[in-house]
Coordinates of C-alpha atoms in Angstrom, one line a residue:
Chain A
M1 CA 8.3 -7.8 7.9
T2 CA 10.6 -9.9 5.8
D3 CA 13.7 -8.3 7.2
T4 CA 14.3 -11.0 9.7
I5 CA 14.1 -13.8 7.3
T6 CA 17.5 -14.6 5.7
D7 CA 16.7 -17.8 3.8
P8 CA 16.1 -16.6 0.3
Q9 CA 13.8 -19.5 -0.5
A10 CA 11.6 -18.9 2.5
E11 CA 11.5 -15.3 1.5
A12 CA 10.5 -16.1 -2.1
E13 CA 7.6 -18.3 -0.8
I14 CA 6.3 -15.6 1.5
G15 CA 6.6 -13.1 -1.4
S16 CA 4.5 -15.3 -3.6
A17 CA 1.9 -16.0 -0.9
A18 CA 1.4 -12.4 -0.3
E19 CA -0.2 -10.2 -2.9
P20 CA 2.1 -9.6 -5.9
A21 CA 4.7 -6.9 -5.3
A22 CA 3.8 -5.3 -8.7
E23 CA 0.8 -3.9 -6.9
A24 CA 2.9 -2.2 -4.3
G25 CA 2.8 1.5 -4.8
L26 CA 2.0 4.8 -3.3
W27 CA -1.8 4.4 -3.3
S28 CA -2.1 0.8 -2.2
D29 CA 0.4 1.4 0.6
A30 CA -1.5 4.5 1.6
W31 CA -4.7 2.5 1.8
K32 CA -3.1 -0.2 3.9
Q33 CA -1.9 2.5 6.3
L34 CA -5.3 4.3 6.3
R35 CA -7.2 1.2 7.4
R36 CA -5.4 1.2 10.7
R37 CA -5.7 4.9 11.5
P38 CA -8.5 5.7 14.1
L39 CA -8.6 9.2 12.7
F40 CA -9.5 7.9 9.3
L41 CA -12.0 5.3 10.7
I42 CA -13.9 7.9 12.8
S43 CA -14.0 10.5 10.1
G44 CA -14.9 7.9 7.5
T45 CA -17.8 6.7 9.6
V46 CA -19.2 10.2 10.0
I47 CA -18.8 10.9 6.3
V48 CA -20.6 7.6 5.4
I49 CA -23.5 8.5 7.7
V50 CA -23.8 12.0 6.2
L51 CA -23.6 10.6 2.7
L52 CA -26.4 8.1 3.6
M53 CA -28.5 11.0 4.9
A54 CA -27.9 12.9 1.7
L55 CA -28.6 10.0 -0.6
F56 CA -31.4 8.1 1.3
P57 CA -33.1 10.6 3.7
S58 CA -36.0 8.2 4.0
L59 CA -33.8 5.8 6.0
F60 CA -33.8 8.4 8.8
T61 CA -37.2 10.1 8.6
H62 CA -40.5 10.0 7.0
V63 CA -41.7 13.4 8.1
D64 CA -42.1 16.0 5.2
P65 CA -39.4 18.7 5.7
V66 CA -41.4 21.4 3.9
T67 CA -44.9 21.4 5.3
G68 CA -45.3 22.8 8.7
N69 CA -48.0 23.5 11.2
L70 CA -48.0 27.2 12.2
D71 CA -49.7 26.3 15.6
Q72 CA -46.4 24.7 16.6
S73 CA -44.2 27.6 15.5
G74 CA -40.9 27.4 17.4
A75 CA -41.8 24.4 19.5
D76 CA -39.0 23.0 21.7
P77 CA -37.6 19.6 21.1
S78 CA -40.0 16.8 22.2
S79 CA -40.8 13.2 21.5
D80 CA -43.0 14.5 18.7
A81 CA -40.3 16.5 16.9
W82 CA -36.8 15.4 18.3
F83 CA -35.1 18.6 17.3
G84 CA -38.1 20.9 17.8
R85 CA -39.8 23.0 15.2
D86 CA -38.9 26.2 13.3
L87 CA -40.7 29.4 12.7
Y88 CA -43.2 27.8 10.3
G89 CA -43.7 24.8 12.6
R90 CA -41.6 22.5 10.4
D91 CA -39.8 19.5 11.9
V92 CA -36.1 20.6 12.4
Y93 CA -35.0 16.9 12.5
S94 CA -36.5 16.1 9.2
R95 CA -35.2 19.4 7.7
T96 CA -31.7 18.7 9.0
I97 CA -31.7 15.2 7.4
H98 CA -33.0 16.5 4.1
G99 CA -30.7 19.4 4.2
A100 CA -27.6 17.2 4.1
G101 CA -28.1 16.5 0.4
P102 CA -28.0 20.0 -1.0
S103 CA -25.4 21.2 1.6
L104 CA -23.1 18.3 0.8
A105 CA -23.7 18.5 -3.0
V106 CA -22.7 22.2 -3.0
G107 CA -19.8 21.7 -0.6
L108 CA -18.4 18.6 -2.2
L109 CA -18.9 19.5 -5.8
A110 CA -17.6 23.1 -5.4
T111 CA -14.5 21.8 -3.6
I112 CA -13.9 19.1 -6.1
G113 CA -14.3 21.6 -8.9
T114 CA -12.1 24.2 -7.3
V115 CA -9.4 21.7 -6.5
L116 CA -9.5 20.1 -10.0
V117 CA -9.5 23.3 -12.0
G118 CA -7.0 25.0 -9.7
S119 CA -4.5 22.1 -9.3
L120 CA -4.6 21.3 -13.0
A121 CA -3.9 24.9 -13.9
G122 CA -1.2 25.1 -11.2
L123 CA 0.4 21.9 -12.3
V124 CA 0.6 22.9 -15.9
M125 CA 1.9 26.4 -14.9
G126 CA 4.6 24.9 -12.6
Y127 CA 5.7 22.5 -15.4
A128 CA 5.5 24.8 -18.4
R129 CA 6.5 28.1 -16.8
G130 CA 7.3 30.9 -19.1
L131 CA 4.5 32.4 -21.2
T132 CA 1.9 29.8 -20.2
D133 CA 2.5 30.6 -16.6
A134 CA 2.5 34.4 -17.1
V135 CA -0.8 34.4 -19.1
L136 CA -2.6 32.0 -16.8
S137 CA -1.4 33.9 -13.7
R138 CA -2.9 37.2 -15.1
I139 CA -6.2 35.4 -15.9
A140 CA -6.3 34.0 -12.4
E141 CA -5.6 37.4 -10.9
I142 CA -8.7 38.8 -12.6
F143 CA -10.9 36.1 -10.9
A144 CA -9.1 36.4 -7.6
G145 CA -9.7 40.2 -7.7
L146 CA -13.5 39.8 -7.7
P147 CA -14.9 40.0 -4.2
F148 CA -16.7 36.8 -3.5
V149 CA -20.1 38.3 -2.5
L150 CA -20.1 40.9 -5.3
G151 CA -19.1 38.3 -7.9
G152 CA -21.7 35.9 -6.6
I153 CA -24.5 38.5 -6.8
V154 CA -23.4 39.5 -10.3
I155 CA -23.2 35.9 -11.6
L156 CA -26.4 34.6 -10.0
T157 CA -28.6 37.6 -10.7
T158 CA -27.5 37.5 -14.3
F159 CA -28.7 34.0 -14.7
N160 CA -31.9 34.2 -12.5
K161 CA -34.3 37.1 -12.6
P162 CA -35.4 38.1 -9.1
G163 CA -38.5 36.2 -8.0
E164 CA -38.1 33.6 -10.7
I165 CA -38.7 30.0 -9.5
V166 CA -35.6 28.0 -10.5
P167 CA -35.5 24.1 -10.3
A168 CA -33.4 22.9 -7.4
G169 CA -30.9 21.0 -9.6
R170 CA -30.2 24.0 -11.8
L171 CA -29.8 26.3 -8.8
I172 CA -27.4 23.9 -7.1
A173 CA -25.3 23.7 -10.3
Q174 CA -25.3 27.5 -10.6
V175 CA -24.2 28.0 -7.0
V176 CA -21.4 25.3 -7.4
L177 CA -20.1 26.9 -10.6
T178 CA -20.2 30.4 -9.0
I179 CA -18.1 29.2 -6.1
V180 CA -15.7 27.3 -8.5
V181 CA -15.2 30.3 -10.8
L182 CA -14.6 32.7 -7.8
T183 CA -12.2 30.5 -5.8
W184 CA -10.1 28.4 -8.2
P185 CA -7.2 30.9 -8.2
L186 CA -6.5 30.0 -4.5
A187 CA -6.1 26.3 -5.2
M188 CA -4.1 27.2 -8.3
R189 CA -1.6 29.3 -6.3
I190 CA -1.0 26.6 -3.8
M191 CA -0.5 24.0 -6.5
R192 CA 1.7 26.2 -8.6
A193 CA 4.0 27.0 -5.8
A194 CA 4.4 23.3 -5.0
A195 CA 4.8 22.4 -8.7
L196 CA 7.4 25.0 -9.3
T197 CA 9.5 23.4 -6.6
A198 CA 8.8 19.9 -7.7
A199 CA 9.7 20.6 -11.4
Q200 CA 13.2 21.6 -10.3
Q201 CA 13.9 18.4 -8.4
D202 CA 16.5 16.0 -9.7
Y203 CA 14.0 13.1 -10.0
V204 CA 12.2 15.1 -12.6
K205 CA 15.5 15.6 -14.5
A206 CA 16.2 11.9 -14.2
A207 CA 12.7 11.1 -15.6
R208 CA 13.3 13.5 -18.5
A209 CA 16.6 11.9 -19.2
L210 CA 14.8 8.6 -19.4
G211 CA 12.5 10.0 -22.0
A212 CA 9.4 10.6 -19.9
G213 CA 6.8 12.8 -21.6
P214 CA 5.1 15.8 -20.0
L215 CA 2.0 13.9 -18.8
R216 CA 4.1 11.2 -17.0
I217 CA 6.3 13.9 -15.4
M218 CA 3.3 16.0 -14.3
F219 CA 1.0 13.2 -13.1
R220 CA 3.4 10.5 -11.9
H221 CA 6.3 12.6 -10.6
M222 CA 5.1 16.1 -9.7
L223 CA 1.5 15.5 -8.7
P224 CA 2.1 13.0 -5.8
N225 CA 4.7 15.4 -4.4
C226 CA 2.4 18.5 -4.7
L227 CA -0.8 16.9 -3.4
A228 CA -0.4 17.5 0.4
P229 CA -0.9 21.3 0.6
V230 CA -3.8 21.1 -1.9
L231 CA -5.5 18.3 0.1
V232 CA -5.3 20.3 3.3
Y233 CA -6.6 23.4 1.4
G234 CA -9.4 21.3 -0.1
T235 CA -10.7 20.0 3.3
I236 CA -10.7 23.5 4.7
Q237 CA -12.4 24.8 1.6
L238 CA -15.1 22.2 1.9
G239 CA -16.3 23.8 5.1
V240 CA -15.9 27.3 3.7
N241 CA -18.0 26.3 0.6
I242 CA -20.8 25.0 2.7
G243 CA -20.7 28.3 4.5
A244 CA -20.5 30.2 1.2
E245 CA -23.7 28.4 0.1
A246 CA -25.3 29.7 3.3
T247 CA -24.1 33.2 2.6
L248 CA -25.6 33.1 -0.9
S249 CA -28.8 31.7 0.5
Y250 CA -28.9 34.5 3.1
L251 CA -28.6 37.1 0.4
G252 CA -31.5 35.5 -1.4
I253 CA -29.5 34.5 -4.5
G254 CA -28.4 31.0 -3.5
L255 CA -30.5 28.0 -2.6
K256 CA -33.9 29.0 -1.1
D257 CA -37.1 27.5 0.0
P258 CA -38.4 25.0 -0.8
V259 CA -34.9 23.6 -1.2
V260 CA -33.6 22.6 2.3
S261 CA -30.0 23.0 3.1
W262 CA -28.1 23.6 6.4
G263 CA -27.1 27.0 5.1
V264 CA -30.8 27.8 4.3
M265 CA -31.8 26.7 7.8
I266 CA -29.1 28.7 9.5
A267 CA -29.9 31.8 7.4
E268 CA -33.6 31.5 8.2
V269 CA -33.2 31.4 11.9
Q270 CA -30.6 34.1 12.2
S271 CA -32.9 36.8 13.6
R272 CA -34.6 34.4 16.1
I273 CA -31.7 32.7 17.8
I274 CA -32.9 33.7 21.3
Q275 CA -36.5 32.4 20.8
M276 CA -35.6 29.1 19.1
P277 CA -31.9 28.2 19.6
H278 CA -32.6 24.6 18.7
A279 CA -33.4 25.6 15.1
L280 CA -29.9 27.0 14.8
F281 CA -28.1 24.4 17.1
F282 CA -28.9 21.2 15.2
P283 CA -28.1 22.2 11.6
A284 CA -25.0 24.1 12.8
T285 CA -23.8 21.0 14.8
F286 CA -24.3 18.8 11.7
L287 CA -22.4 21.3 9.7
V288 CA -19.5 21.5 12.1
V289 CA -19.2 17.8 12.6
T290 CA -19.3 17.2 8.8
V291 CA -16.7 19.8 8.1
L292 CA -14.5 18.4 10.9
A293 CA -14.8 14.9 9.5
F294 CA -13.6 16.1 6.1
V295 CA -10.7 18.0 7.7
M296 CA -9.7 14.9 9.7
M297 CA -10.0 12.8 6.6
G298 CA -7.8 15.2 4.7
D299 CA -5.2 15.1 7.4
A300 CA -5.1 11.3 7.5
L301 CA -4.9 11.2 3.7
R302 CA -2.0 13.6 3.6
D303 CA -0.1 11.6 6.2
A304 CA -0.8 8.4 4.3
I305 CA 0.6 9.5 1.0
D306 CA 3.9 10.6 2.6
P307 CA 6.0 7.4 2.9
R308 CA 8.4 9.1 5.2
G309 CA 5.7 9.3 7.9
R310 CA 5.0 5.6 7.9
Chain B
M1 CA 41.9 3.8 -31.9
S2 CA 38.3 3.0 -32.5
Q3 CA 35.7 5.4 -33.8
P4 CA 34.6 7.8 -30.9
I5 CA 31.1 7.1 -29.7
L6 CA 30.5 10.7 -28.6
Q7 CA 32.1 13.7 -30.3
V8 CA 31.6 17.1 -28.8
K9 CA 32.7 20.2 -30.9
D10 CA 32.7 23.8 -29.7
L11 CA 29.8 23.2 -27.4
V12 CA 28.4 26.5 -26.0
K13 CA 25.7 27.1 -23.5
H14 CA 24.8 30.6 -22.5
F15 CA 22.0 31.3 -20.1
P16 CA 20.3 34.7 -20.8
I17 CA 19.9 37.0 -17.8
T18 CA 16.5 38.5 -18.2
R19 CA 14.4 41.2 -16.7
G20 CA 10.6 41.4 -16.7
V21 CA 7.9 38.8 -16.6
V22 CA 5.8 39.0 -19.8
F23 CA 8.0 41.3 -21.9
Q24 CA 11.4 39.9 -21.2
K25 CA 14.5 41.8 -21.9
T26 CA 17.9 40.1 -22.0
V27 CA 20.4 42.1 -20.0
G28 CA 23.4 39.7 -20.1
Q29 CA 24.6 36.2 -20.7
V30 CA 26.0 33.6 -18.3
H31 CA 28.8 31.8 -20.1
A32 CA 28.2 28.5 -18.5
V33 CA 29.9 26.3 -21.1
D34 CA 32.0 28.2 -23.7
G35 CA 33.4 26.2 -26.5
V36 CA 34.1 22.7 -25.1
S37 CA 35.3 20.0 -27.4
F38 CA 36.2 16.4 -26.7
D39 CA 35.8 12.8 -27.9
L40 CA 34.7 9.8 -26.0
H41 CA 35.6 6.4 -27.2
P42 CA 33.7 3.1 -26.4
G43 CA 34.7 1.6 -23.1
E44 CA 36.6 4.7 -22.0
T45 CA 36.2 7.0 -19.0
L46 CA 36.7 10.7 -19.4
G47 CA 37.0 12.6 -16.2
V48 CA 35.8 16.2 -16.2
V49 CA 37.2 18.2 -13.2
G50 CA 36.7 21.7 -12.1
E51 CA 35.5 24.0 -9.3
S52 CA 31.9 24.6 -8.5
G53 CA 30.3 26.9 -11.1
C54 CA 32.8 26.1 -13.9
G55 CA 30.0 24.6 -16.0
K56 CA 30.5 20.9 -15.4
S57 CA 26.9 20.2 -14.6
T58 CA 25.6 22.4 -17.4
L59 CA 27.8 20.4 -19.7
A60 CA 26.1 17.2 -18.4
Q61 CA 22.6 18.6 -18.9
V62 CA 23.3 19.8 -22.4
L63 CA 24.8 16.4 -23.3
M64 CA 21.7 14.7 -21.9
R65 CA 19.5 17.0 -23.9
L66 CA 17.9 18.4 -20.8
E67 CA 18.9 21.9 -21.8
P68 CA 19.2 23.1 -25.4
P69 CA 22.7 24.2 -26.5
T70 CA 23.5 27.7 -27.6
S71 CA 25.7 26.5 -30.4
G72 CA 28.1 23.7 -31.2
T73 CA 27.6 20.1 -32.3
V74 CA 27.5 16.7 -30.5
T75 CA 27.5 13.5 -32.6
F76 CA 26.6 10.2 -31.0
D77 CA 27.7 7.3 -33.1
G78 CA 28.2 9.6 -36.0
E79 CA 24.6 11.0 -35.8
D80 CA 23.9 14.7 -34.9
L81 CA 22.5 14.5 -31.4
F82 CA 20.7 17.9 -31.5
A83 CA 18.9 17.0 -34.7
K84 CA 17.1 14.1 -33.1
S85 CA 13.5 14.5 -32.0
G86 CA 10.4 12.4 -31.3
A87 CA 11.0 8.6 -31.6
A88 CA 14.7 9.0 -32.6
L89 CA 15.3 11.1 -29.5
K90 CA 13.5 8.6 -27.3
A91 CA 15.4 5.7 -28.8
W92 CA 18.7 7.5 -28.3
R93 CA 17.9 7.9 -24.6
R94 CA 18.2 4.2 -24.3
D95 CA 21.9 4.5 -25.3
M96 CA 22.8 7.4 -23.0
Q97 CA 21.9 7.8 -19.4
V98 CA 22.8 9.9 -16.4
V99 CA 23.5 9.4 -12.7
L100 CA 22.8 12.6 -10.8
Q101 CA 24.7 14.1 -8.0
D102 CA 22.4 14.2 -5.0
P103 CA 21.0 10.8 -4.2
Y104 CA 18.6 12.5 -1.8
T105 CA 16.7 14.5 -4.5
S106 CA 17.3 12.3 -7.5
L107 CA 14.8 9.6 -6.3
N108 CA 11.1 10.4 -6.1
P109 CA 10.3 10.1 -2.4
R110 CA 6.8 8.8 -3.1
K111 CA 7.7 5.9 -5.3
T112 CA 8.9 2.5 -4.3
V113 CA 12.3 1.3 -5.4
G114 CA 10.6 -1.1 -7.7
D115 CA 8.7 1.8 -9.4
I116 CA 11.9 3.9 -9.7
V117 CA 14.1 1.2 -11.2
G118 CA 11.1 -0.1 -13.2
E119 CA 10.2 3.2 -14.7
P120 CA 12.7 3.0 -17.6
F121 CA 10.8 -0.2 -18.7
E122 CA 7.5 1.6 -18.5
I123 CA 8.7 4.5 -20.7
H124 CA 10.4 2.1 -23.1
P125 CA 8.0 -0.9 -23.0
E126 CA 9.8 -2.5 -26.0
V127 CA 12.8 -3.3 -23.8
A128 CA 11.0 -5.7 -21.5
P129 CA 7.6 -7.3 -21.6
K130 CA 5.3 -6.5 -18.7
G131 CA 5.6 -9.9 -17.0
E132 CA 9.4 -9.8 -17.0
R133 CA 9.8 -6.3 -15.5
R134 CA 9.7 -7.3 -11.9
R135 CA 12.4 -9.9 -12.4
K136 CA 14.5 -7.4 -14.4
V137 CA 14.2 -4.8 -11.6
Q138 CA 15.4 -7.4 -9.1
E139 CA 18.3 -8.4 -11.3
L140 CA 19.3 -4.8 -11.5
L141 CA 19.1 -4.3 -7.7
D142 CA 21.3 -7.4 -7.4
V143 CA 23.8 -6.1 -9.9
V144 CA 24.3 -2.9 -8.0
G145 CA 24.6 -4.7 -4.7
L146 CA 21.2 -4.2 -3.2
N147 CA 18.9 -6.8 -1.7
P148 CA 16.4 -7.6 -4.5
E149 CA 13.8 -8.2 -1.8
H150 CA 13.8 -4.5 -1.0
I151 CA 11.8 -3.8 -4.1
R152 CA 8.8 -2.5 -2.1
R153 CA 10.8 -0.1 0.1
Y154 CA 10.8 3.7 -0.3
P155 CA 14.0 5.8 -0.9
H156 CA 14.0 7.3 2.6
Q157 CA 14.6 3.8 4.0
F158 CA 18.0 3.6 2.4
S159 CA 21.4 5.3 3.2
G160 CA 23.0 7.8 0.9
G161 CA 25.3 5.1 -0.7
Q162 CA 22.4 2.7 -1.2
R163 CA 20.3 5.5 -2.8
Q164 CA 23.1 6.3 -5.2
R165 CA 23.1 2.5 -6.1
I166 CA 19.4 2.8 -6.8
G167 CA 20.2 5.8 -9.1
I168 CA 22.8 3.7 -10.9
A169 CA 20.4 0.8 -11.3
R170 CA 17.9 3.1 -12.9
A171 CA 20.5 4.4 -15.3
L172 CA 21.6 0.9 -16.1
A173 CA 18.1 -0.5 -16.8
L174 CA 18.0 0.3 -20.5
R175 CA 21.6 -1.1 -21.0
P176 CA 23.0 2.3 -22.2
R177 CA 26.4 2.5 -23.9
V178 CA 27.3 5.9 -22.3
I179 CA 26.6 7.0 -18.8
V180 CA 27.2 10.6 -17.7
C181 CA 28.0 10.6 -14.0
D182 CA 27.4 14.1 -12.6
E183 CA 29.4 14.1 -9.4
P184 CA 27.9 10.8 -8.3
V185 CA 30.0 10.5 -5.2
S186 CA 30.5 14.1 -4.0
A187 CA 27.4 13.8 -1.7
L188 CA 28.6 10.6 -0.1
D189 CA 31.0 9.8 2.8
V190 CA 34.5 9.0 1.8
S191 CA 34.3 5.3 2.8
I192 CA 31.1 5.0 0.7
Q193 CA 32.7 6.9 -2.2
A194 CA 35.2 4.1 -2.7
Q195 CA 32.5 1.5 -2.8
V196 CA 30.4 3.4 -5.4
M197 CA 33.5 4.1 -7.5
N198 CA 34.4 0.4 -7.4
L199 CA 30.9 -0.5 -8.4
L200 CA 31.0 1.9 -11.3
G201 CA 34.3 0.3 -12.3
E202 CA 33.0 -3.2 -12.2
L203 CA 29.9 -2.2 -14.2
Q204 CA 32.1 -0.7 -16.8
T205 CA 34.0 -3.9 -17.3
E206 CA 30.8 -6.0 -17.2
F207 CA 28.7 -4.0 -19.6
G208 CA 31.4 -2.3 -21.7
L209 CA 30.2 1.2 -20.6
S210 CA 31.7 4.5 -21.5
Y211 CA 31.6 7.1 -18.7
I212 CA 31.8 10.9 -18.7
F213 CA 32.7 11.3 -15.1
I214 CA 32.3 14.7 -13.6
A215 CA 33.9 15.6 -10.3
H216 CA 35.3 18.6 -8.5
D217 CA 38.2 16.7 -7.1
L218 CA 41.1 15.3 -9.1
G219 CA 41.7 12.6 -6.5
V220 CA 38.3 11.1 -7.1
V221 CA 38.5 10.7 -10.8
R222 CA 42.0 9.4 -11.0
H223 CA 40.9 5.9 -10.0
L224 CA 38.6 5.5 -12.9
S225 CA 39.6 7.9 -15.7
D226 CA 41.5 7.0 -18.8
R227 CA 41.6 10.6 -19.8
V228 CA 40.9 13.8 -17.9
A229 CA 39.7 17.2 -18.9
V230 CA 40.1 20.1 -16.5
M231 CA 37.5 22.9 -16.8
Y232 CA 37.7 26.5 -15.6
L233 CA 34.9 29.0 -16.2
G234 CA 33.2 27.1 -19.0
K235 CA 36.4 26.2 -20.9
I236 CA 38.7 23.1 -20.9
V237 CA 42.1 24.4 -19.8
E238 CA 44.0 21.2 -20.0
T239 CA 43.3 17.7 -21.2
G240 CA 45.3 14.5 -21.5
T241 CA 45.6 11.0 -20.4
S242 CA 45.5 10.2 -16.7
E243 CA 49.3 10.0 -16.6
E244 CA 49.8 13.2 -18.5
I245 CA 47.5 15.2 -16.1
Y246 CA 48.6 13.6 -12.9
E247 CA 52.3 13.3 -13.5
R248 CA 53.1 16.1 -16.0
A249 CA 50.4 18.8 -15.5
T250 CA 51.5 22.0 -17.3
H251 CA 48.6 24.3 -16.6
P252 CA 48.9 26.4 -13.4
Y253 CA 45.2 25.7 -12.6
T254 CA 45.6 21.9 -12.8
Q255 CA 48.8 22.2 -10.7
A256 CA 46.8 24.1 -8.1
L257 CA 44.1 21.5 -8.1
L258 CA 46.6 18.7 -7.8
S259 CA 48.4 20.4 -4.9
S260 CA 45.2 20.7 -3.0
V261 CA 44.5 17.0 -2.9
P262 CA 45.2 15.8 0.6
V263 CA 48.2 13.5 1.2
P264 CA 47.4 10.6 3.5
D265 CA 51.0 10.5 4.7
P266 CA 51.9 12.5 7.8
A267 CA 55.6 12.3 7.0
A268 CA 55.1 14.0 3.7
R269 CA 53.0 16.8 5.2
G270 CA 54.6 20.2 4.9
K271 CA 57.2 18.9 2.5
R272 CA 55.0 19.5 -0.5
E273 CA 54.5 23.0 -1.8
T274 CA 50.9 23.9 -1.9
I275 CA 49.8 26.3 -4.6
R276 CA 47.0 28.3 -2.9
L277 CA 44.7 30.2 -5.2
T278 CA 43.5 33.5 -4.0
G279 CA 40.1 35.1 -4.7
D280 CA 37.0 33.6 -6.1
V281 CA 36.1 32.3 -9.5
P282 CA 35.1 35.4 -11.6
S283 CA 31.4 35.7 -12.5
P284 CA 30.7 33.7 -15.6
A285 CA 28.4 36.5 -16.7
A286 CA 31.4 38.7 -17.2
P287 CA 34.5 36.5 -17.8
P288 CA 37.9 38.1 -17.8
S289 CA 39.5 39.0 -21.1
G290 CA 42.3 36.9 -22.6
C291 CA 43.0 33.9 -20.4
R292 CA 40.1 33.3 -18.0
F293 CA 42.4 32.1 -15.3
R294 CA 44.6 35.2 -15.3
T295 CA 42.9 36.9 -12.4
R296 CA 44.0 34.1 -10.0
C297 CA 47.1 32.9 -11.8
P298 CA 50.5 33.3 -10.1
K299 CA 52.1 33.5 -13.6
A300 CA 49.8 36.0 -15.2
T301 CA 51.4 38.8 -17.3
D302 CA 50.0 41.4 -19.7
L303 CA 50.1 38.9 -22.5
C304 CA 47.5 36.8 -20.7
A305 CA 45.0 39.7 -20.5
E306 CA 45.4 40.4 -24.2
Q307 CA 45.6 37.1 -25.9
E308 CA 43.6 34.0 -25.1
P309 CA 45.9 30.9 -25.0
A310 CA 44.9 28.1 -27.3
L311 CA 44.2 24.6 -26.0
A312 CA 47.2 22.9 -27.7
A313 CA 50.3 21.0 -27.0
G314 CA 53.5 23.1 -27.0
P315 CA 57.2 22.8 -26.6
A316 CA 56.9 22.5 -22.8
S317 CA 53.7 20.4 -22.8
D318 CA 53.2 17.0 -24.5
H319 CA 49.4 17.3 -24.2
P320 CA 46.9 20.2 -24.9
S321 CA 47.2 22.9 -22.3
A322 CA 45.7 26.4 -22.6
C323 CA 48.5 28.4 -21.1
H324 CA 51.1 30.8 -22.5
Y325 CA 53.6 29.7 -19.9
A326 CA 52.8 26.0 -19.7
E327 CA 55.5 24.0 -18.0
V328 CA 55.7 20.9 -15.9
Y329 CA 55.8 21.6 -12.2
R330 CA 56.3 18.7 -10.0
T331 CA 54.1 18.3 -6.9
L332 CA 53.9 15.2 -4.8
P333 CA 52.0 12.4 -6.6
V334 CA 48.3 12.4 -6.0
P335 CA 47.1 9.4 -4.1
S336 CA 44.5 7.4 -5.8
R337 CA 41.3 6.7 -3.9

């Protein structure tokens, strides 16, 4: 940009006209780069639409997602019900819109929780090493050793007696926490591996020689260099978590009627795919597109925070 | 002579070799630095030379308090360096800085040059008020010969020599009195080496710096050093002024190092006797008895295996040399780069 200008005065003027250089940094440069990436714009648009569906379903539909007409059980898509009707005659379009909220809440919150807990633990372990690392590693192994479905059944049936009606918010929180507790060791291992490498780098030595404290070294120096693998893992995990929510729903211990989620819808229609494929197709498509959008977003973000790729 | 700014006495750093993860068992010690003593005076450059694995970089890390010492004392300005902690340690860091060897890994790839050179001011906010930092960073870039307008670029956009200049600017930011240069030019092209060496020389005059200059090549340090210490397997084997080491070296290891420096004169090629050392450096986990150099020394006798020679001047050596058979052995003069 300013490379071609040789007159120092002209350069100084341009410098002062543009935004102050003090704001230049990894994240602002990454944002500037992201705004021009079609991958980011497309995935961003999809995510915004899905978020709108989750937050304001009334923008898209006024049909009640839970009351149905048994006369119209399994009806094909028509001008009356765009996506057709399910076994109980409920409007699949309305259910898909209303299902975005719980699905996204579980997927996003569980992923954020997993990545936060896992990468914080991994970062501290990679920085501190020694005893901290050994103890936390063993603890993580205990959680990683629990099979997901078995662990989910144990945790969720402990908190909710079979047949008990649980408020939707509490159920969502329980499902999210179950997923976080059972999957954080994965994120931790990825972060720890990256952090162990980063902690040995000369720029960390230089920062320590300058008198930087542990927090500055971990969050300013190590974290930006360890983020890429965890981000990729997080975007993949987001889809897995929406699926995990569906798994728990199918087992009858996760979200369930009258809460609507894509996982609940897919689980419900499993045995009737031939008779009413539309009841599977639409929630599954929304699920796939949403997961894809987050994966693309993660990709774009990973590229953007690597200055070498610019 | 003035009071030394840095006094190192019998500094020892052993790394334990351990087995096991939780219940660790020490099965041996790597003798990385084994009883090193020297003084550094203000405005002086001490060259520390030795092969890979002789403990030079460990010495730098211990001096920078990046690794705890096993034993020994270091005083900085008369104060015990290893007793400092908390605010005193942080304040001392302003006085002593380090330039690391590899300019490709010593700069955080995800930070702009402005962030990297400005970080010392963020850690020590008392040095420069917030509003002045950008100007200070640009001044520093100018001082080390970089374009101050490149403040927003990332390290990968610079060449090796330029990156090393960024590393030097970062070390200079807090106006230290001592800079430890840990092989600052060994990763650079020869032509760039000279530029960086000259820059370090100019900065020394301008800011009155003292350097501990670590290198694995006697030719590199000659240009800058007032005094030179030659290290082998964690110990200093010979030390003296530049002239004493380069003109009248008395330790066979120093002589071997000197004879391996290339001569840029084709006519003189082959006329000089090269002392070729055979074998590798012994493992620092199990150093040889007596003189540590005896396994590769052409002069070694039974005495060398039994008795460790003291680092002292003798009848045949006008400066400290740790050899039972120290004597001047003339090789061709080493060119200065």
